[in-house]
Coordinates of C-alpha atoms in Angstrom, one line a residue:
X23 CA -40.3 7.7 -47.7
X24 CA -36.7 8.6 -46.5
X25 CA -34.7 5.5 -47.4
X26 CA -32.0 6.1 -44.8
X27 CA -34.7 6.0 -42.0
X28 CA -36.9 3.3 -43.3
X29 CA -37.3 0.2 -41.2
X30 CA -37.2 -3.1 -42.9
X31 CA -40.3 -4.7 -41.5
X32 CA -42.0 -1.4 -40.3
X33 CA -41.8 0.8 -43.4
X34 CA -44.9 2.7 -42.3
X35 CA -43.1 3.4 -38.9
X36 CA -46.4 2.6 -37.1
X37 CA -44.7 1.6 -33.9
X38 CA -42.7 4.8 -33.5
X39 CA -43.7 8.1 -31.9
X40 CA -43.0 11.5 -33.1
X41 CA -41.0 12.7 -30.0
X42 CA -37.6 11.4 -31.0
X43 CA -35.5 11.2 -34.2
X44 CA -35.3 7.6 -35.7
X45 CA -31.6 7.2 -34.9
X46 CA -32.3 8.1 -31.2
X47 CA -34.8 5.3 -31.1
X48 CA -32.2 3.0 -32.6
X49 CA -29.7 4.0 -30.0
X50 CA -32.3 3.5 -27.1
X51 CA -33.3 0.1 -28.5
X52 CA -29.7 -1.1 -28.6
X53 CA -28.4 0.0 -25.3
X54 CA -31.6 -1.3 -23.5
X55 CA -31.4 -4.7 -25.2
X56 CA -30.3 -7.8 -23.2
X57 CA -27.8 -8.6 -25.9
X58 CA -26.0 -5.3 -25.3
X59 CA -26.0 -5.8 -21.6
X60 CA -24.5 -9.3 -21.9
X61 CA -21.4 -7.8 -23.5
X62 CA -20.3 -6.8 -20.0
X63 CA -19.8 -10.6 -19.3
X64 CA -18.1 -11.5 -22.6
X65 CA -14.3 -11.6 -23.2
X66 CA -12.4 -9.0 -25.2
X67 CA -8.8 -10.4 -24.8
X68 CA -8.7 -11.6 -21.2
X69 CA -11.6 -13.5 -19.8
X70 CA -14.5 -11.4 -18.5
X71 CA -14.0 -11.2 -14.7
X72 CA -10.2 -11.4 -15.0
X73 CA -9.9 -8.1 -13.1
X74 CA -11.5 -4.7 -12.8
X75 CA -9.1 -3.1 -15.2
X76 CA -9.3 -5.1 -18.3
X77 CA -11.7 -4.5 -21.2
X78 CA -14.7 -6.6 -21.9
X79 CA -16.8 -6.6 -25.2
X80 CA -19.0 -3.9 -23.6
X81 CA -16.2 -1.4 -22.8
X82 CA -14.6 -2.1 -26.1
X83 CA -17.8 -1.4 -28.0
X84 CA -18.3 1.9 -26.1
X85 CA -14.7 3.0 -27.0
X86 CA -15.2 2.0 -30.6
X87 CA -18.4 4.1 -30.6
X88 CA -16.6 7.1 -29.2
X89 CA -13.9 7.0 -31.7
X90 CA -16.3 6.5 -34.6
X91 CA -18.6 9.3 -33.5
X92 CA -15.8 11.9 -33.2
X93 CA -14.2 10.9 -36.5
X94 CA -17.6 11.1 -38.1
X95 CA -18.1 14.6 -36.9
X96 CA -14.7 15.8 -38.2
X97 CA -15.3 14.1 -41.6
X98 CA -18.6 16.0 -41.9
X99 CA -16.7 19.3 -41.6
X100 CA -14.0 18.2 -43.9
X101 CA -15.7 16.7 -46.8
X102 CA -18.5 18.9 -48.2
X103 CA -19.8 16.1 -50.5
X104 CA -21.2 14.3 -47.4
X105 CA -23.9 17.0 -47.1
X106 CA -24.8 16.8 -50.7
X107 CA -26.7 13.6 -50.2
X108 CA -25.7 12.3 -53.6
X109 CA -26.2 8.8 -52.4
X110 CA -27.6 7.3 -49.2
X111 CA -24.6 5.0 -48.9
X112 CA -22.2 7.9 -49.3
X113 CA -23.2 9.8 -46.2
X114 CA -21.8 9.8 -42.7
X115 CA -24.2 10.5 -39.8
X116 CA -22.4 10.5 -36.3
X117 CA -25.4 9.0 -34.7
X118 CA -25.6 6.3 -37.2
X119 CA -22.0 5.3 -36.9
X120 CA -22.2 5.4 -33.0
X121 CA -25.1 2.9 -33.1
X122 CA -23.3 0.6 -35.5
X123 CA -20.2 0.6 -33.2
X124 CA -22.3 -0.2 -30.2
X125 CA -23.8 -3.2 -32.0
X126 CA -20.9 -4.5 -34.0
X127 CA -19.9 -7.2 -31.5
X128 CA -23.3 -8.4 -30.3
X129 CA -22.8 -11.7 -32.3
X130 CA -19.6 -12.8 -30.4
X131 CA -20.1 -15.9 -28.3
X132 CA -18.6 -16.5 -24.8
X133 CA -14.8 -16.8 -24.6
X134 CA -13.9 -14.4 -27.4
X135 CA -12.5 -15.5 -30.8
X136 CA -11.9 -19.0 -29.6
X137 CA -15.7 -19.4 -28.7
X138 CA -16.5 -18.3 -32.2
X139 CA -14.0 -20.7 -33.8
X140 CA -15.3 -23.8 -31.8
X141 CA -19.0 -23.1 -32.5
X142 CA -18.2 -22.7 -36.2
X143 CA -16.4 -26.0 -36.3
X144 CA -19.1 -27.9 -34.3
X145 CA -21.9 -26.5 -36.3
X146 CA -20.2 -27.0 -39.7
X147 CA -19.1 -30.6 -38.9
X148 CA -22.4 -31.8 -37.6
X149 CA -24.9 -29.7 -39.4
X150 CA -23.3 -28.1 -42.5
X151 CA -24.0 -24.7 -41.0
X152 CA -21.7 -21.8 -40.4
X153 CA -21.2 -19.7 -37.2
X154 CA -19.6 -16.3 -37.5
X155 CA -19.8 -13.3 -35.2
X156 CA -20.7 -10.7 -37.8
X157 CA -23.5 -12.8 -39.3
X158 CA -24.7 -13.6 -35.8
X159 CA -25.1 -9.8 -35.2
X160 CA -27.9 -9.7 -37.8
X161 CA -29.5 -12.8 -36.5
X162 CA -29.8 -11.1 -33.0
X163 CA -30.8 -7.7 -34.4
X164 CA -33.3 -9.0 -36.9
X165 CA -34.8 -12.1 -35.2
X166 CA -33.5 -13.1 -31.7
X167 CA -34.0 -9.7 -29.9
X168 CA -37.5 -8.7 -29.1
X169 CA -39.2 -5.3 -28.6
X170 CA -42.8 -4.3 -28.0
X171 CA -44.7 -4.2 -31.3
X172 CA -42.2 -6.1 -33.4
X173 CA -41.7 -9.8 -33.9
X174 CA -38.6 -9.2 -36.0
X175 CA -35.8 -8.2 -33.7
X176 CA -35.1 -4.6 -32.7
X177 CA -36.5 -3.3 -36.2
X178 CA -33.6 -0.9 -36.7
X179 CA -33.3 1.8 -39.4
X180 CA -31.8 0.8 -42.7
X181 CA -28.9 3.2 -42.1
X182 CA -27.9 1.5 -38.8
X183 CA -28.4 -2.0 -40.3
X184 CA -26.2 -1.2 -43.3
X185 CA -23.6 0.6 -41.2
X186 CA -23.1 -2.7 -39.2
X187 CA -22.8 -4.6 -42.5
X188 CA -19.0 -4.4 -43.1
X189 CA -19.0 -7.7 -45.0
X190 CA -21.7 -7.2 -47.6
X191 CA -22.1 -10.8 -48.7
X192 CA -24.1 -13.9 -48.0
X193 CA -21.9 -16.1 -45.8
X194 CA -23.6 -19.2 -47.0
X195 CA -22.0 -18.9 -50.5
X196 CA -19.3 -21.4 -51.1
X197 CA -15.9 -20.5 -49.5
X198 CA -17.3 -17.3 -48.0
X199 CA -15.8 -16.9 -44.5
X200 CA -17.6 -13.7 -43.4
X201 CA -20.9 -12.0 -44.3
X202 CA -24.6 -12.5 -43.3
X203 CA -26.6 -15.7 -43.0
X204 CA -28.9 -16.3 -45.9
X205 CA -32.2 -15.6 -44.2
X206 CA -31.1 -12.2 -42.8
X207 CA -29.2 -11.6 -46.1
X208 CA -32.6 -11.4 -47.8
X209 CA -33.5 -8.3 -45.8
X210 CA -30.0 -6.7 -45.9
X211 CA -29.8 -7.3 -49.7
X212 CA -33.3 -5.8 -50.1
X213 CA -32.1 -2.6 -48.4
X214 CA -28.8 -2.5 -50.4
X215 CA -30.8 -2.9 -53.7
X216 CA -33.2 -0.2 -52.6
X217 CA -30.4 2.2 -51.9
X218 CA -28.5 1.1 -55.1
X219 CA -25.3 0.0 -53.5
X220 CA -22.8 -1.5 -55.8
X221 CA -22.0 -5.2 -55.4
X222 CA -19.5 -5.9 -52.7
X223 CA -19.4 -2.3 -51.5
X224 CA -20.0 -1.2 -47.8
X225 CA -21.5 2.2 -46.9
X226 CA -19.1 4.8 -45.8
X227 CA -20.6 4.5 -42.3
X228 CA -19.8 0.7 -42.2
X229 CA -16.3 1.5 -43.4
X230 CA -15.7 4.0 -40.7
X231 CA -17.2 1.7 -38.0
X232 CA -14.8 -1.0 -39.2
X233 CA -11.7 1.2 -39.2
X234 CA -12.6 2.6 -35.8
X235 CA -12.8 -1.0 -34.5
X236 CA -9.2 -1.6 -35.8
X237 CA -8.0 1.5 -34.2
X238 CA -9.4 0.4 -30.9
X239 CA -7.8 -3.1 -31.2
X240 CA -4.4 -1.7 -32.1
X241 CA -4.3 0.7 -29.1
X242 CA -6.5 -0.4 -26.3
X243 CA -5.5 -4.1 -26.3
X244 CA -1.9 -3.1 -26.1
X245 CA -2.8 -1.0 -23.1
X246 CA -4.4 -4.0 -21.4
X247 CA -1.4 -6.1 -22.4
X248 CA 1.1 -3.8 -20.8
X249 CA -1.0 -3.6 -17.6
X250 CA -1.1 -7.4 -17.5
X251 CA 2.7 -7.6 -17.8
X252 CA 2.3 -9.6 -21.1
X253 CA 4.1 -6.9 -23.0
X254 CA 7.2 -6.0 -21.2
X255 CA 8.3 -2.4 -21.6
X256 CA 12.0 -3.0 -21.9
X257 CA 14.2 -2.8 -25.0
X258 CA 15.3 -6.4 -25.0
X259 CA 11.6 -7.4 -25.3
X260 CA 11.0 -5.3 -28.4
X261 CA 14.3 -6.1 -30.1
X262 CA 13.8 -9.9 -29.7
X263 CA 14.1 -11.4 -33.1
X264 CA 11.5 -14.1 -32.1
X265 CA 8.9 -11.4 -31.5
X266 CA 9.6 -9.9 -34.9
X267 CA 9.3 -13.3 -36.6
X268 CA 6.1 -14.1 -34.9
X269 CA 4.5 -10.7 -35.8
X270 CA 5.5 -11.1 -39.4
X271 CA 4.1 -14.7 -39.4
X272 CA 0.8 -13.5 -38.0
X273 CA 0.6 -10.7 -40.7
X274 CA 1.2 -13.2 -43.5
X275 CA -1.3 -15.8 -42.1
X276 CA -4.1 -13.4 -41.6
X277 CA -7.0 -14.3 -44.0
X278 CA -7.2 -10.7 -45.1
X279 CA -3.5 -10.5 -46.0
X280 CA -2.8 -9.4 -49.6
X281 CA 0.8 -9.3 -51.0
X282 CA 0.0 -6.0 -52.9
X283 CA -0.5 -4.3 -49.5
X284 CA 3.2 -5.0 -48.6
X285 CA 4.7 -4.7 -52.0
X286 CA 8.3 -3.7 -52.0
X287 CA 8.3 -3.7 -48.2
X288 CA 10.8 -5.8 -46.1
X289 CA 8.3 -6.9 -43.4
X290 CA 10.9 -7.9 -40.9
X291 CA 12.7 -4.5 -41.2
X292 CA 9.4 -2.5 -40.9
X293 CA 8.1 -4.6 -37.9
X294 CA 11.4 -3.9 -36.1
X295 CA 11.2 -0.2 -36.8
X296 CA 7.6 0.0 -35.6
X297 CA 8.3 -2.0 -32.5
X298 CA 11.3 0.1 -31.6
X299 CA 9.5 3.3 -32.2
X300 CA 6.6 2.2 -29.9
X301 CA 9.2 1.4 -27.2
X302 CA 11.2 4.7 -27.6
X303 CA 8.0 6.7 -27.4
X304 CA 7.1 4.9 -24.2
X305 CA 10.5 6.0 -22.7
X306 CA 9.9 9.6 -23.6
X307 CA 6.3 9.6 -22.2
X308 CA 7.4 7.6 -19.1
X309 CA 9.9 10.4 -18.2
X310 CA 7.3 13.1 -18.9
X311 CA 4.9 11.3 -16.6
X312 CA 7.4 11.2 -13.7
X313 CA 8.1 7.4 -14.3
X314 CA 4.5 6.5 -13.5
X315 CA 3.4 3.4 -15.4
X316 CA -0.3 3.9 -15.2
X317 CA -0.2 7.5 -16.5
X318 CA 2.2 6.4 -19.3
X319 CA -0.1 3.7 -20.5
X320 CA -3.0 6.0 -20.7
X321 CA -1.0 8.6 -22.5
X322 CA 0.4 6.1 -25.0
X323 CA -3.0 4.9 -25.8
X324 CA -4.4 8.4 -26.2
X325 CA -1.6 9.5 -28.5
X326 CA -1.9 6.4 -30.8
X327 CA -5.7 6.7 -30.9
X328 CA -5.2 10.4 -31.8
X329 CA -2.6 9.6 -34.4
X330 CA -4.8 7.1 -36.2
X331 CA -8.2 8.9 -35.8
X332 CA -6.7 12.2 -37.1
X333 CA -5.6 10.5 -40.4
X334 CA -8.9 9.0 -41.2
X335 CA -10.2 10.4 -44.5
X336 CA -12.2 9.5 -47.7
X337 CA -10.7 8.9 -51.1
X338 CA -12.1 7.6 -54.5
X339 CA -12.0 3.8 -54.9
X340 CA -11.2 3.6 -58.6
X341 CA -11.5 -0.1 -58.6
X342 CA -15.0 -0.3 -57.2
X343 CA -16.3 3.0 -58.4
X344 CA -17.2 3.9 -54.9
X345 CA -15.6 5.9 -52.0
X346 CA -13.4 4.5 -49.4
X347 CA -12.8 5.3 -45.7
X348 CA -9.1 4.9 -44.9
X349 CA -6.0 6.6 -43.6
X350 CA -5.2 9.5 -46.0
X351 CA -2.0 11.6 -46.4
X352 CA -1.9 14.4 -49.0
X353 CA -5.1 13.1 -50.7
X354 CA -3.7 9.5 -51.1
X355 CA -4.2 6.4 -49.0
X356 CA -1.6 6.4 -46.3
X357 CA -0.6 2.7 -46.8
X358 CA 2.3 3.1 -44.4
X359 CA 0.0 4.0 -41.5
X360 CA -2.3 1.1 -42.4
X361 CA 0.8 -1.3 -42.2
X362 CA 1.8 0.3 -38.8
X363 CA -1.7 -0.3 -37.4
X364 CA -1.6 -3.9 -38.6
X365 CA 1.8 -4.5 -36.9
X366 CA 0.5 -3.2 -33.6
X367 CA -2.6 -5.4 -33.9
X368 CA -0.4 -8.4 -34.4
X369 CA 1.8 -7.3 -31.6
X370 CA -1.3 -7.5 -29.4
X371 CA -2.2 -10.9 -30.8
X372 CA 1.2 -12.5 -30.5
X373 CA 1.8 -11.3 -27.0
X374 CA -1.7 -11.8 -25.6
X375 CA -3.7 -14.3 -27.5
X376 CA -0.7 -16.6 -28.1
X377 CA 0.5 -16.4 -24.4
X378 CA 0.4 -20.1 -23.2
X379 CA -1.7 -19.1 -20.2
X380 CA -4.4 -17.5 -22.4
X381 CA -4.1 -20.6 -24.6
X382 CA -4.9 -22.7 -21.5
X383 CA -7.9 -20.7 -20.9
X384 CA -8.9 -21.1 -24.6
X385 CA -8.5 -24.9 -24.2
X386 CA -10.8 -24.9 -21.1
X387 CA -13.4 -22.8 -22.9
X388 CA -13.2 -25.1 -26.0
X389 CA -14.0 -28.1 -23.8
X390 CA -16.9 -26.4 -22.2
X391 CA -18.4 -25.3 -25.5
X392 CA -18.0 -28.7 -27.0
X393 CA -19.8 -30.3 -24.1
X394 CA -22.5 -27.7 -23.9
X395 CA -23.1 -28.2 -27.6
X396 CA -23.2 -31.9 -27.1
X397 CA -26.0 -31.4 -24.5
X398 CA -28.2 -29.0 -26.6
X399 CA -27.7 -30.2 -30.3
X400 CA -30.3 -32.9 -30.4
X401 CA -33.9 -31.8 -30.4
X402 CA -35.3 -34.7 -28.4
X403 CA -32.9 -34.2 -25.4
X404 CA -32.1 -30.5 -25.9
X405 CA -35.7 -29.4 -25.7
X406 CA -35.9 -30.7 -22.1
X407 CA -33.1 -28.5 -20.8
X408 CA -33.5 -25.3 -22.8
X409 CA -35.6 -22.4 -21.3
X410 CA -39.2 -22.4 -22.2
X411 CA -39.2 -19.1 -24.1
X412 CA -36.4 -20.4 -26.4
X413 CA -38.5 -23.7 -27.0
X414 CA -41.6 -21.6 -27.9
X415 CA -39.6 -19.5 -30.3
X416 CA -38.3 -22.6 -32.0
X417 CA -41.7 -24.2 -32.2
X418 CA -43.2 -21.0 -33.9
X419 CA -40.2 -20.6 -36.3
X420 CA -39.1 -24.2 -37.0
X421 CA -40.1 -24.0 -40.7
X422 CA -37.4 -21.2 -41.0
X423 CA -34.7 -22.3 -38.5
X424 CA -33.2 -25.7 -37.7
X425 CA -32.9 -26.8 -34.1
X426 CA -29.0 -26.9 -34.5
X427 CA -29.1 -23.2 -35.4
X428 CA -31.3 -22.3 -32.4
X429 CA -29.0 -24.3 -30.2
X430 CA -26.0 -22.4 -31.4
X431 CA -28.0 -19.2 -30.8
X432 CA -28.6 -20.1 -27.2
X433 CA -25.0 -21.0 -26.5
X434 CA -23.6 -17.9 -28.3
X435 CA -25.8 -15.7 -26.3
X436 CA -24.3 -16.8 -23.0
X437 CA -21.7 -14.7 -21.1
X438 CA -18.5 -16.4 -20.0
X439 CA -19.8 -16.7 -16.4
X440 CA -23.3 -18.1 -17.5
X441 CA -21.6 -20.7 -19.8
X442 CA -19.5 -21.9 -16.9
X443 CA -22.6 -22.0 -14.6
X444 CA -24.6 -24.2 -17.1
X445 CA -21.5 -26.3 -17.7
X446 CA -21.2 -26.8 -13.9
X447 CA -24.9 -27.7 -13.6
X448 CA -24.5 -30.5 -16.2
X449 CA -21.0 -31.8 -15.5
X450 CA -19.8 -30.8 -12.0
X451 CA -20.4 -33.0 -8.9
X452 CA -22.4 -30.4 -7.2
X453 CA -24.7 -27.6 -8.4
X454 CA -26.7 -24.8 -6.9
X455 CA -30.4 -24.7 -6.1
X456 CA -33.0 -25.3 -8.7
X457 CA -34.6 -22.1 -7.5
X458 CA -31.8 -20.0 -8.9
X459 CA -33.2 -17.7 -11.6
X460 CA -31.4 -17.8 -15.0

């Protein structure tokens, strides 16, 4: 058996034909799944439906997959060891990375990161359970989604499942913030042990998918912010000391922040330099594009994506005894470019997510999710208002899953618009016809 193409619950591959490669089947299963289609109705930064221009989770995932696939192809030509097949976790297949990128945000609930935060709080306070988007990915892929011939999700190959697993831990461990729920972790850990992946290490494909996601965040979200007028392209905006202070604060308060990554660096000075460079680059491109803002936005985004993507490489991780996908300059990790990307990500966060109008939308979404949760959380009342197929699924699996987990599954699978529709049915003074199809 080829371990990279094994399927966790279908190791004999009895449900697959011989007409397509296994990764092509994974790709088809993903893009034809309801969970993937629902990404078009889930927020990226601005609420889904805010305008025709702005990105949703679906367009974001497509863009991440394009970046990841192209970088994977380049790395395959640049690093001969990738073809030596010395270890299944130290290989990079463009089709695998593409599939992982398409699936990496399936677990996000309606209303973006705010929805995730609220669901996690409610589930933890009332049931002692956690909710986290990356963990929910695996719950969807390995249980909630259905395909013909499989009662265990989409039944993806080991390569794709492990390429999605950027946090290789069980989230139910004490103090663990990100990872995989314990039930799905049994399967993921089985694959990791079968492959012989060191504790705490992610495959190169998972690392590449994760870095491509960061590249997209730090470039595409800024493009949306400029288009929305949240990021003002004038010198006074970028030289504002309050903006610099807020960006530095967000860097320090990020859970992934480590002081060693910023050792001997004056954060305030570097943030000022990066922001000013970004604006001055805009001025140059703006003139080159005949002072047309839309062309300038697209060109700025393209140049930054190219800058980041062209510097992605692979180095030895001496601490973990593994290999690491990161920005590379002259054979060493380009820590300065990593810091630059982090600054641009925080610029997007400060100017978009922290905007008071976006915060008002977040407050509205918080109220909706809290009240939806209050309606579904108790089995005796929730079972009367949940769709029949969800109730059947619970009854057949209740020895494995609590009702609270399934209620969270149902709410998290909603698009922004559907969450608002159900909320209106429950709490608005007037609703639509009972013959509307969900």
